[in-house]
Coordinates of C-alpha atoms in Angstrom, one line a residue:
M1 CA 1.8 33.1 -20.3
M2 CA -1.6 31.8 -19.4
N3 CA -4.5 34.1 -18.5
V4 CA -5.7 34.1 -15.0
E5 CA -9.4 35.1 -14.7
Q6 CA -10.8 36.8 -11.6
T7 CA -13.2 33.8 -11.2
E8 CA -10.4 31.5 -10.8
I9 CA -9.0 33.5 -8.0
M10 CA -12.4 33.7 -6.4
E11 CA -12.5 29.9 -6.5
Y12 CA -9.6 29.9 -4.0
T13 CA -10.7 33.1 -2.0
N14 CA -14.2 31.7 -1.2
V15 CA -12.6 28.6 0.6
L16 CA -12.0 27.6 4.1
L17 CA -9.1 25.2 3.9
E18 CA -7.7 23.3 6.9
P19 CA -6.9 19.8 8.0
I20 CA -9.4 18.7 10.7
T21 CA -9.2 15.5 12.7
V22 CA -11.6 12.5 12.3
R23 CA -12.9 13.2 15.8
E24 CA -13.9 16.7 14.7
I25 CA -15.7 15.7 11.5
S26 CA -17.5 13.1 13.4
K27 CA -19.4 15.7 15.3
L28 CA -21.0 17.2 12.3
S29 CA -24.2 16.4 10.2
Y30 CA -23.8 15.8 6.4
F31 CA -26.3 15.8 3.6
I32 CA -25.5 13.7 0.6
P33 CA -27.4 15.2 -2.4
D34 CA -28.9 13.3 -5.3
Y35 CA -26.1 14.2 -7.7
Q36 CA -23.8 11.9 -5.9
R37 CA -23.6 8.1 -6.7
G38 CA -23.9 5.4 -4.1
Y39 CA -21.2 4.0 -1.9
R40 CA -18.9 1.8 -4.0
W41 CA -15.6 1.3 -2.1
T42 CA -14.0 -2.1 -2.6
K43 CA -12.4 -4.5 -0.1
L44 CA -9.0 -3.4 -1.3
Q45 CA -9.7 0.3 -0.8
V46 CA -11.0 -0.2 2.7
E47 CA -8.0 -2.4 3.7
Q48 CA -5.5 0.1 2.3
L49 CA -7.0 2.9 4.3
L50 CA -6.9 0.9 7.5
D51 CA -3.4 -0.3 6.8
D52 CA -2.2 3.2 6.1
I53 CA -3.7 4.7 9.3
Y54 CA -2.4 1.8 11.5
N55 CA 1.1 1.8 10.0
F56 CA 1.5 5.7 10.0
E57 CA 4.3 6.8 12.4
F58 CA 3.8 10.3 13.6
R59 CA 6.7 12.4 14.8
T60 CA 7.3 15.9 16.0
L61 CA 9.0 18.3 13.6
V62 CA 11.8 20.9 14.4
S63 CA 9.0 23.5 14.4
H64 CA 7.3 21.6 17.2
E65 CA 4.4 20.6 14.9
E66 CA 3.3 17.1 14.8
T67 CA 2.8 15.2 11.6
W68 CA -0.5 13.5 10.8
Y69 CA -1.9 11.0 8.4
C70 CA -3.7 13.0 5.7
L71 CA -6.9 11.8 3.9
Q72 CA -8.0 13.2 0.6
P73 CA -10.0 16.5 0.7
L74 CA -13.7 16.5 1.8
V75 CA -15.4 19.3 -0.2
V76 CA -18.4 20.7 1.6
K77 CA -20.7 23.7 1.7
E78 CA -22.9 24.8 4.7
M79 CA -26.6 24.5 3.8
T80 CA -28.6 27.7 4.1
S81 CA -31.7 26.3 2.5
F82 CA -33.2 22.7 2.4
P83 CA -34.7 20.7 -0.4
D84 CA -38.4 19.6 -0.4
K85 CA -39.1 16.7 2.0
F86 CA -35.9 17.1 3.8
E87 CA -36.0 14.7 6.8
G88 CA -33.3 16.1 8.9
D89 CA -33.5 18.5 11.9
Q90 CA -33.3 21.9 10.1
N91 CA -32.2 23.6 13.3
K92 CA -28.9 21.7 13.1
K93 CA -25.9 22.8 11.1
W94 CA -25.8 20.6 7.9
M95 CA -23.0 20.4 5.5
E96 CA -23.7 19.5 2.0
V97 CA -21.1 17.0 0.6
I98 CA -19.9 18.0 -2.8
D99 CA -17.0 15.6 -3.0
G100 CA -15.5 12.9 -0.8
Q101 CA -18.6 11.1 0.4
Q102 CA -17.0 7.7 -0.3
R103 CA -14.3 8.5 2.3
L104 CA -16.8 9.9 4.6
T105 CA -19.0 6.9 4.5
T106 CA -16.0 4.7 5.2
V107 CA -15.1 6.9 8.2
F108 CA -18.6 6.5 9.5
L109 CA -18.3 2.7 9.2
I110 CA -15.0 2.6 11.1
V111 CA -16.4 4.9 13.9
H112 CA -19.5 2.7 14.1
Y113 CA -17.4 -0.5 14.3
I114 CA -15.3 1.0 17.2
N115 CA -18.6 1.7 19.1
E116 CA -19.8 -1.8 18.5
M117 CA -16.7 -3.7 19.3
F118 CA -14.7 -1.6 21.7
R119 CA -17.1 0.8 23.5
G120 CA -19.7 0.0 26.1
Q121 CA -22.5 2.3 26.9
K122 CA -20.4 5.3 26.4
K123 CA -20.3 5.5 22.5
D124 CA -18.2 7.8 20.4
T125 CA -20.0 10.4 18.4
E126 CA -20.8 9.2 14.9
P127 CA -21.2 11.6 12.0
I128 CA -24.8 11.9 10.8
L129 CA -25.2 11.1 7.1
L130 CA -28.5 11.8 5.4
Y131 CA -29.0 10.8 1.8
Q132 CA -31.4 12.6 -0.5
T133 CA -32.3 9.7 -2.9
R134 CA -31.3 6.8 -0.7
K135 CA -33.0 7.7 2.5
N136 CA -33.0 4.2 4.0
S137 CA -29.2 4.0 3.7
T138 CA -29.1 6.2 6.9
V139 CA -31.1 3.6 8.9
F140 CA -29.2 0.8 7.3
L141 CA -25.8 2.5 8.3
N142 CA -27.0 3.2 11.8
N143 CA -28.0 -0.3 12.5
I144 CA -25.3 -2.4 10.8
T145 CA -23.7 -5.1 13.0
V146 CA -20.8 -7.5 12.9
N147 CA -21.6 -11.0 11.5
Q148 CA -24.6 -9.5 9.7
E149 CA -25.0 -11.3 6.3
I150 CA -24.0 -9.4 3.2
E151 CA -27.2 -7.7 2.0
Y152 CA -27.9 -8.3 -1.8
S153 CA -31.2 -6.7 -2.1
N154 CA -29.8 -3.3 -2.8
I155 CA -26.4 -2.4 -4.5
D156 CA -25.6 0.4 -1.9
Y157 CA -26.5 -1.9 1.0
F158 CA -24.2 -4.7 -0.6
H159 CA -21.1 -2.4 -0.7
I160 CA -21.8 -1.0 2.7
S161 CA -22.2 -4.4 4.4
A162 CA -19.3 -5.8 2.5
A163 CA -17.1 -2.8 3.7
Y164 CA -18.2 -3.3 7.2
E165 CA -17.3 -6.9 7.1
T166 CA -13.9 -6.1 5.6
I167 CA -13.3 -3.8 8.7
H168 CA -14.2 -6.6 11.0
Q169 CA -12.0 -9.2 9.3
W170 CA -9.1 -6.6 9.1
F171 CA -9.2 -6.4 12.9
E172 CA -9.7 -10.1 13.5
V173 CA -7.1 -11.6 11.1
N174 CA -4.4 -9.0 11.8
R175 CA -4.9 -9.0 15.6
I176 CA -4.9 -5.3 15.6
N177 CA -4.0 -3.5 18.8
S178 CA -7.3 -1.5 19.1
D179 CA -6.1 1.2 21.3
K180 CA -3.2 2.0 19.1
F181 CA -5.4 2.1 16.0
I182 CA -8.2 4.2 17.7
G183 CA -5.7 6.8 18.9
K184 CA -4.3 7.2 15.4
F185 CA -7.6 7.1 13.7
Y186 CA -9.4 9.9 15.8
D187 CA -6.5 12.2 16.5
V188 CA -3.7 11.7 14.1
T189 CA -5.8 11.1 10.9
K190 CA -7.0 14.3 9.4
V191 CA -9.3 15.1 6.4
I192 CA -8.6 18.2 4.3
W193 CA -11.5 20.2 5.0
Y194 CA -12.3 22.2 1.8
Q195 CA -15.4 24.3 2.7
T196 CA -16.5 26.5 -0.2
F197 CA -18.8 29.5 0.1
E198 CA -19.9 29.6 -3.4
S199 CA -23.7 29.2 -3.9
D200 CA -24.0 26.7 -6.8
S201 CA -23.2 23.3 -5.4
I202 CA -23.8 21.4 -8.7
E203 CA -21.5 23.8 -10.5
I204 CA -18.8 23.2 -8.0
F205 CA -19.3 19.5 -8.3
T206 CA -19.1 19.7 -12.1
R207 CA -15.8 21.7 -12.0
I208 CA -14.3 19.1 -9.6
N209 CA -15.3 16.1 -11.8
T210 CA -14.2 17.7 -15.0
G211 CA -10.8 18.6 -13.6
K212 CA -11.4 22.4 -13.5
I213 CA -10.9 22.4 -9.8
Q214 CA -7.9 20.1 -9.2
L215 CA -7.6 19.0 -5.7
T216 CA -4.0 17.9 -6.1
N217 CA -1.3 18.6 -3.5
A218 CA -0.1 21.6 -5.6
E219 CA -3.6 23.1 -6.1
L220 CA -4.3 22.9 -2.3
V221 CA -1.1 24.7 -1.6
K222 CA -2.2 27.3 -4.3
A223 CA -5.5 27.7 -2.3
L224 CA -3.4 28.5 0.9
F225 CA -1.5 31.2 -0.9
L226 CA -4.5 32.8 -2.4
N227 CA -6.7 32.7 0.7
S228 CA -8.0 36.2 1.5
S229 CA -7.2 35.6 5.1
N230 CA -3.5 35.9 4.3
F231 CA -3.9 39.5 3.2
E232 CA -4.2 42.5 5.6
N233 CA -5.3 45.3 3.4
N234 CA -8.7 44.5 1.9
E235 CA -8.4 47.2 -0.8
T236 CA -5.3 45.4 -2.3
I237 CA -6.2 41.8 -1.9
Y238 CA -7.2 41.1 -5.5
H239 CA -4.0 42.6 -6.9
K240 CA -1.9 40.6 -4.5
Q241 CA -3.7 37.5 -5.3
L242 CA -3.4 38.2 -9.0
Q243 CA 0.3 38.6 -8.7
I244 CA 0.7 35.2 -7.1
A245 CA -1.8 33.6 -9.5
L246 CA -0.1 34.9 -12.5
D247 CA 3.4 33.8 -11.2
W248 CA 2.0 30.4 -10.5
E249 CA 0.6 29.9 -14.0
N250 CA 3.8 31.2 -15.6
I251 CA 5.9 28.7 -13.6
E252 CA 3.5 25.9 -14.4
Y253 CA 3.3 26.7 -18.1
S254 CA 7.2 26.9 -18.2
L255 CA 7.5 23.4 -16.6
H256 CA 5.4 21.9 -19.4
N257 CA 8.3 22.5 -21.6
N258 CA 9.6 18.9 -21.6
D259 CA 13.0 19.9 -22.3
F260 CA 13.0 21.9 -19.0
W261 CA 11.1 19.2 -17.2
D262 CA 13.3 16.3 -18.1
F263 CA 16.4 18.3 -17.3
I264 CA 15.4 18.7 -13.6
N265 CA 14.0 15.1 -13.3
K266 CA 16.0 11.9 -13.0
D267 CA 13.2 9.9 -14.8
Q268 CA 10.3 11.0 -17.1
N269 CA 8.1 11.1 -14.0
D270 CA 5.0 13.2 -14.7
L271 CA 2.6 15.2 -12.5
S272 CA -0.8 16.6 -13.4
T273 CA 0.4 19.8 -11.8
R274 CA 4.2 20.1 -12.3
I275 CA 4.9 22.9 -9.9
E276 CA 4.3 20.3 -7.2
F277 CA 7.8 19.1 -8.0
L278 CA 9.1 22.4 -7.0
L279 CA 7.0 22.5 -3.8
D280 CA 8.2 19.0 -2.8
L281 CA 11.8 20.0 -3.5
I282 CA 11.6 23.2 -1.3
K283 CA 9.9 21.1 1.5
R284 CA 12.5 18.3 1.1
K285 CA 10.0 15.6 0.5
D286 CA 11.8 12.4 0.5
E287 CA 11.4 10.0 -2.6
K288 CA 10.3 7.2 -0.1
N289 CA 7.6 9.4 1.5
N290 CA 4.3 8.3 0.0
D291 CA 2.1 10.8 1.9
D292 CA 0.3 12.6 -0.9
H293 CA -0.2 15.7 1.1
F294 CA 3.0 15.9 3.0
T295 CA 3.9 19.2 1.3
F296 CA 0.5 20.7 1.8
S297 CA 0.7 19.9 5.4
Q298 CA 4.1 21.6 5.7
Y299 CA 2.8 24.8 4.1
Y300 CA -0.3 24.8 6.3
N301 CA 1.9 24.6 9.3
D302 CA 4.1 27.5 8.0
F303 CA 1.2 29.8 7.4
K304 CA -0.6 29.3 10.8
G305 CA -0.5 32.6 12.6
K306 CA 1.9 34.3 10.1
N307 CA 1.4 37.7 8.6
E308 CA 1.2 38.9 5.0
D309 CA 4.9 39.5 4.7
Y310 CA 5.8 35.9 5.8
I311 CA 3.4 34.5 3.0
F312 CA 5.1 36.6 0.4
E313 CA 8.5 35.4 1.6
K314 CA 7.5 31.8 1.2
W315 CA 6.1 32.6 -2.4
Y316 CA 9.5 34.4 -3.2
E317 CA 11.2 31.2 -2.2
I318 CA 9.2 29.2 -4.8
K319 CA 9.9 31.9 -7.5
Q320 CA 13.6 32.0 -6.7
T321 CA 14.0 28.2 -6.9
Y322 CA 12.2 28.2 -10.2
L323 CA 14.4 31.1 -11.6
V324 CA 17.6 29.4 -10.5
L325 CA 16.6 26.1 -12.2
L326 CA 15.6 28.2 -15.3
E327 CA 19.0 29.9 -15.2
W328 CA 20.7 26.6 -15.3
F329 CA 18.5 25.3 -18.0
N330 CA 19.4 28.2 -20.4
S331 CA 23.1 27.9 -19.8
P332 CA 24.5 25.0 -21.9
L333 CA 27.4 24.2 -19.6
L334 CA 25.3 24.2 -16.5
H335 CA 22.5 22.5 -18.2
N336 CA 24.6 19.6 -19.3
K337 CA 26.5 19.1 -16.0
V338 CA 23.6 19.6 -13.6
G339 CA 21.4 17.4 -15.9
F340 CA 24.1 14.6 -15.8
L341 CA 24.4 14.8 -12.0
V342 CA 20.5 14.7 -11.6
Y343 CA 20.3 11.7 -13.9
C344 CA 23.2 9.8 -12.0
D345 CA 21.4 10.4 -8.7
L346 CA 24.7 10.6 -6.8
K347 CA 25.0 10.6 -3.1
D348 CA 25.6 14.2 -1.9
Y349 CA 24.7 15.6 -5.4
S350 CA 20.8 15.4 -5.5
L351 CA 19.1 18.5 -7.0
R352 CA 18.2 19.6 -3.5
E353 CA 21.8 19.5 -2.5
I354 CA 22.9 21.1 -5.6
L355 CA 20.5 24.1 -5.0
D356 CA 21.6 24.3 -1.3
T357 CA 25.3 24.6 -2.5
Y358 CA 24.5 27.1 -5.2
S359 CA 23.2 29.5 -2.6
T360 CA 26.4 29.6 -0.6
I361 CA 29.1 29.8 -3.2
T362 CA 30.2 32.1 -6.3
K363 CA 29.2 31.0 -9.7
R364 CA 32.9 30.2 -10.5
D365 CA 33.2 27.9 -7.5
F366 CA 29.8 26.4 -8.4
E367 CA 31.2 25.0 -11.6
K368 CA 34.2 23.6 -9.7
Y369 CA 31.7 21.9 -7.3
L370 CA 29.8 20.3 -10.3
N371 CA 33.0 19.2 -11.7
G372 CA 33.7 17.6 -8.3
G373 CA 30.6 15.7 -8.5
I374 CA 31.5 14.3 -11.9
S375 CA 34.9 13.5 -10.7
T376 CA 33.4 11.5 -7.7
F377 CA 31.3 9.5 -10.2
L378 CA 34.3 8.6 -12.3
K379 CA 36.4 7.7 -9.3
S380 CA 33.6 5.4 -8.2
V381 CA 33.8 3.7 -11.7
G382 CA 37.6 3.1 -11.6
S383 CA 40.4 3.7 -14.1
D384 CA 40.1 0.6 -16.2
L385 CA 37.1 1.6 -18.3
E386 CA 37.8 -1.2 -20.9
K387 CA 37.2 -3.8 -18.2
I388 CA 33.6 -2.9 -17.6
E389 CA 31.6 -5.6 -19.1
Y390 CA 28.2 -5.0 -20.8
K391 CA 26.2 -7.9 -19.4
N392 CA 26.2 -6.7 -15.7
N393 CA 26.8 -3.1 -15.9
Q394 CA 24.5 -1.7 -18.5
S395 CA 23.3 1.2 -16.2
L396 CA 26.9 2.2 -15.4
L397 CA 28.0 2.1 -19.2
R398 CA 25.0 4.2 -20.1
K399 CA 26.1 6.8 -17.7
I400 CA 29.7 6.7 -19.0
L401 CA 28.5 7.0 -22.6
L402 CA 26.1 9.8 -21.7
L403 CA 29.0 11.8 -20.0
H404 CA 31.3 11.2 -23.0
N405 CA 28.6 12.8 -25.3
I406 CA 27.9 15.5 -22.8
E407 CA 31.6 16.4 -22.3
T408 CA 32.3 16.3 -26.1
M409 CA 29.6 18.9 -26.5
N410 CA 31.0 21.0 -23.7
Q411 CA 34.5 21.0 -25.1
N412 CA 33.3 22.1 -28.5
K413 CA 33.7 26.0 -27.7
S414 CA 32.0 26.9 -31.0
D415 CA 28.9 25.0 -30.2
D416 CA 26.8 26.1 -27.3
A417 CA 24.7 22.9 -27.5
K418 CA 22.5 21.6 -24.8
F419 CA 22.2 17.8 -24.4
P420 CA 18.6 16.7 -25.2
F421 CA 17.7 14.8 -21.9
T422 CA 14.0 14.5 -23.2
K423 CA 15.2 12.3 -26.0
F424 CA 17.6 10.4 -23.8
K425 CA 14.9 9.6 -21.1
D426 CA 12.0 9.0 -23.5
K427 CA 10.3 5.7 -22.2
Q428 CA 9.0 4.8 -25.7
N429 CA 12.0 5.7 -27.8
G430 CA 14.8 6.5 -25.4
W431 CA 18.4 5.5 -26.0
D432 CA 19.9 2.1 -25.7
I433 CA 23.3 0.9 -25.5
E434 CA 24.2 -0.3 -29.0
H435 CA 27.0 -2.7 -30.0
I436 CA 28.9 -1.1 -32.9
G437 CA 30.4 -4.3 -34.3
S438 CA 28.0 -7.3 -34.7
I439 CA 27.5 -9.7 -31.8
A440 CA 28.7 -13.1 -32.9
E441 CA 26.5 -15.0 -30.4
K442 CA 23.3 -13.3 -31.6
I443 CA 22.7 -15.4 -34.8
P444 CA 19.4 -14.8 -36.6
E445 CA 17.1 -17.8 -36.1
L446 CA 14.2 -17.5 -38.5
D447 CA 14.7 -18.2 -42.2
A448 CA 13.4 -14.8 -43.2
H449 CA 15.7 -13.0 -40.8
R450 CA 18.7 -15.0 -42.0
K451 CA 18.0 -14.2 -45.7
A452 CA 17.5 -10.5 -44.8
W453 CA 20.8 -10.5 -42.9
I454 CA 22.7 -12.2 -45.8
D455 CA 21.2 -9.8 -48.3
E456 CA 22.1 -6.8 -46.3
A457 CA 25.7 -7.8 -45.6
R458 CA 26.4 -9.1 -49.2
Q459 CA 26.2 -5.6 -50.7
Y460 CA 29.2 -4.5 -48.7
I461 CA 31.4 -7.5 -49.3
A462 CA 34.2 -7.1 -51.9
D463 CA 35.7 -10.6 -51.5
K464 CA 34.3 -12.8 -54.4
D465 CA 34.6 -16.1 -52.7
L466 CA 32.6 -14.8 -49.8
R467 CA 30.0 -13.2 -51.9
D468 CA 29.6 -16.6 -53.7
K469 CA 29.0 -18.3 -50.4
C470 CA 26.3 -15.8 -49.7
E471 CA 24.6 -16.8 -53.0
N472 CA 24.5 -20.4 -52.0
W473 CA 23.9 -20.7 -48.3
S474 CA 21.6 -23.1 -46.4
N475 CA 20.3 -23.4 -42.9
D476 CA 23.0 -25.9 -42.3
T477 CA 25.9 -23.6 -43.7
F478 CA 24.6 -20.4 -42.1
P479 CA 26.1 -20.4 -38.8
G480 CA 29.6 -20.9 -40.1
L481 CA 28.9 -18.2 -42.8
F482 CA 27.6 -15.8 -40.2
Y483 CA 30.8 -16.0 -38.1
E484 CA 32.9 -15.6 -41.3
I485 CA 31.0 -12.5 -42.3
V486 CA 31.3 -10.9 -38.9
S487 CA 35.0 -11.8 -38.9
Y488 CA 35.3 -10.1 -42.4
F489 CA 33.9 -6.8 -41.2
E490 CA 36.2 -6.8 -38.2
G491 CA 39.0 -6.6 -40.8
N492 CA 40.2 -10.1 -40.1
N493 CA 41.9 -8.4 -37.2
L494 CA 40.5 -10.3 -34.3
S495 CA 42.8 -10.5 -31.3
A496 CA 42.8 -13.2 -28.7
E497 CA 40.8 -11.0 -26.3
D498 CA 37.2 -10.6 -27.1
T499 CA 36.2 -7.0 -26.8
T500 CA 32.6 -7.3 -28.2
N501 CA 30.9 -6.4 -25.0
S502 CA 33.5 -3.8 -23.7
L503 CA 33.1 0.0 -23.9
G504 CA 35.1 0.3 -27.0
N505 CA 32.4 -1.5 -29.0
L506 CA 29.4 0.4 -27.4
A507 CA 27.4 3.6 -28.2
L508 CA 24.2 5.2 -27.6
L509 CA 21.4 5.1 -30.1
D510 CA 17.7 5.7 -29.9
S511 CA 16.0 2.3 -29.2
K512 CA 13.9 2.4 -32.3
T513 CA 16.9 2.5 -34.5
N514 CA 18.6 0.0 -32.3
R515 CA 15.8 -2.5 -32.6
G516 CA 15.9 -2.0 -36.4
Y517 CA 19.4 -3.1 -36.7
K518 CA 18.9 -6.8 -36.0
N519 CA 22.5 -7.2 -35.4
S520 CA 23.4 -5.6 -38.8
V521 CA 27.0 -5.5 -40.0
F522 CA 28.9 -2.3 -39.4
P523 CA 28.6 -0.7 -42.9
E524 CA 24.7 -1.3 -42.7
K525 CA 24.6 0.5 -39.4
R526 CA 26.7 3.2 -40.7
S527 CA 24.4 3.7 -43.7
K528 CA 21.3 4.0 -41.5
I529 CA 23.1 6.5 -39.3
I530 CA 24.0 8.7 -42.3
K531 CA 20.4 8.5 -43.6
K532 CA 18.8 9.5 -40.2
D533 CA 21.4 12.3 -39.8
K534 CA 20.5 13.6 -43.3
N535 CA 16.8 13.5 -42.4
G536 CA 17.4 15.8 -39.5
Q537 CA 17.0 13.0 -36.7
F538 CA 19.1 13.7 -33.6
I539 CA 22.0 11.3 -33.4
P540 CA 24.2 11.5 -30.3
I541 CA 27.4 13.4 -31.3
C542 CA 29.8 10.5 -30.3
T543 CA 27.7 7.9 -32.0
K544 CA 27.8 10.0 -35.2
N545 CA 31.6 10.5 -34.8
L546 CA 32.5 6.9 -34.5
F547 CA 30.4 5.8 -37.4
M548 CA 32.0 8.5 -39.4
K549 CA 35.4 7.0 -38.3
Y550 CA 36.4 10.4 -36.6
Y551 CA 38.1 8.5 -33.7
S552 CA 40.0 6.0 -35.9
G553 CA 43.7 6.6 -36.7
S554 CA 43.0 5.2 -40.3
T555 CA 40.0 5.8 -42.5
E556 CA 41.1 3.6 -45.3
H557 CA 38.4 1.0 -44.6
L558 CA 35.1 2.7 -43.9
Y559 CA 33.2 -0.5 -43.9
F560 CA 35.1 -2.2 -41.2
W561 CA 35.0 -2.0 -37.4
T562 CA 38.4 -3.4 -36.3
Q563 CA 40.1 -4.0 -33.0
Q564 CA 42.1 -0.8 -33.7
D565 CA 39.0 1.2 -34.3
R566 CA 37.6 0.0 -30.9
A567 CA 40.9 0.9 -29.2
D568 CA 41.0 4.4 -30.8
Y569 CA 37.4 5.1 -29.8
L570 CA 38.1 4.0 -26.2
E571 CA 41.2 6.2 -26.0
S572 CA 38.9 9.1 -27.1
I573 CA 36.6 8.4 -24.3
V574 CA 39.3 8.2 -21.7
E575 CA 40.9 11.2 -23.0
T576 CA 37.7 13.4 -23.1
L577 CA 36.9 12.5 -19.6
S578 CA 40.5 13.0 -18.3
I579 CA 39.7 16.5 -17.3
Y580 CA 37.8 15.1 -14.4
T581 CA 40.2 12.4 -13.3
H582 CA 43.4 14.5 -13.2
E583 CA 44.1 16.0 -9.9

């Protein structure tokens, strides 16, 4: 488990963290210190912000709280002393901007545009921005107007004037309902106000920009949990904060075990702070919800006006969710079945729904429930597995082959093996659907590939006449020879029905090995499988079994993959999965 230093806890303790509206932040005065770079937002960034605000649809939650559009954090510190030649009114309350000045400047430009275009004499309050090293920028901001030429004399002026023109064009071209936008902008758009009470601003700025303070959704929720205002007894605050912080780090560390992570994720999606996945899961964040701070806002609403016991109850919910997932992960049977359902992403069997069901039934009934989910999947597939064609059903076939491997492992009572979802989902070297017998229509095109294919196949051919043909082939004779060799390794046992692309001729294999086949003949594929297995590389159990001819009724011809072999293999798949299809 990772160590949690007292200074780390203090980072969260010395913070005022709350969402505040654009209307509220516009009433304040801000000092932009010299360690901040100039304004650099692009046309695309400005348009995306305007689009997001205008298109946001707020709603009232069951808790009677209203949702809001959330901007990224604005990290500030109230100034208690002022630098030399400070030109602002020192009797005012000034906030030093440590992070977020790009967003703050854009907010200023939008407020300024509203005043110029939609307000008369009664202007809305604009935030005051004072720059330490670019002092004339304040004057330039305050006096910028629509249809003003883009200013090229100064790089900061250029970006500011370009952004202002972008705002104007956005309203004009899109014919925006100004009242609708203004209402959402001032009162439904909120900034995450992250006010620190630490003394060294540059140190805070450095920690943020080197990633030591991560203002991710999860880290903001962590700050809510560790905030001193949540705890009633000042004498025990540190120990309670430490308990939460240690638990938090332990969960985060555990989730960085990729075997665990890929077991609970449909895809190999990654997050810089992986506990965020649990937080989103608990708060039922929908996959289509693109609000980066949805979960933070949910927890913020939870904590308003609540006591210490309530805070710990919410923390216990996170711990309990983690422990249940960990229990499933450590149980081979549950690991394999839950992992399969998560991967398939079935209706009514999402990870959230599986968790909900688990909390309401016995463990014995829970396994029956999981079996019911798998049965639902197979019923949707239909009973004629051999009729599922490769061309248009690769995703479905991948799931069937995955289930065959998983259930083969589950039914082996002497082997409590967990299926390696990390290997299966690996985006670089994950598993493809591989044709066991060669695909006749995929003839090598290049001379070098043709020669390599002939040389590879020839070493397994016993027929003298066919070997002689392999010695004397040409580009003109190669297509006919190719089909003859493919037919040879199918035992001269081709039926009228082509089963090349049916389930009985398909298996899972890692994509690197698959790409290395180049449509190799069966015995060459078999040789490569044996070699990889000897070297300790994981081979899916059913793939290994079929190349070892474990499913075949006859093992007389190890170098052939016949129609009968295909039928025997398909029968094994059907039989293995029959426990889910029998009522």
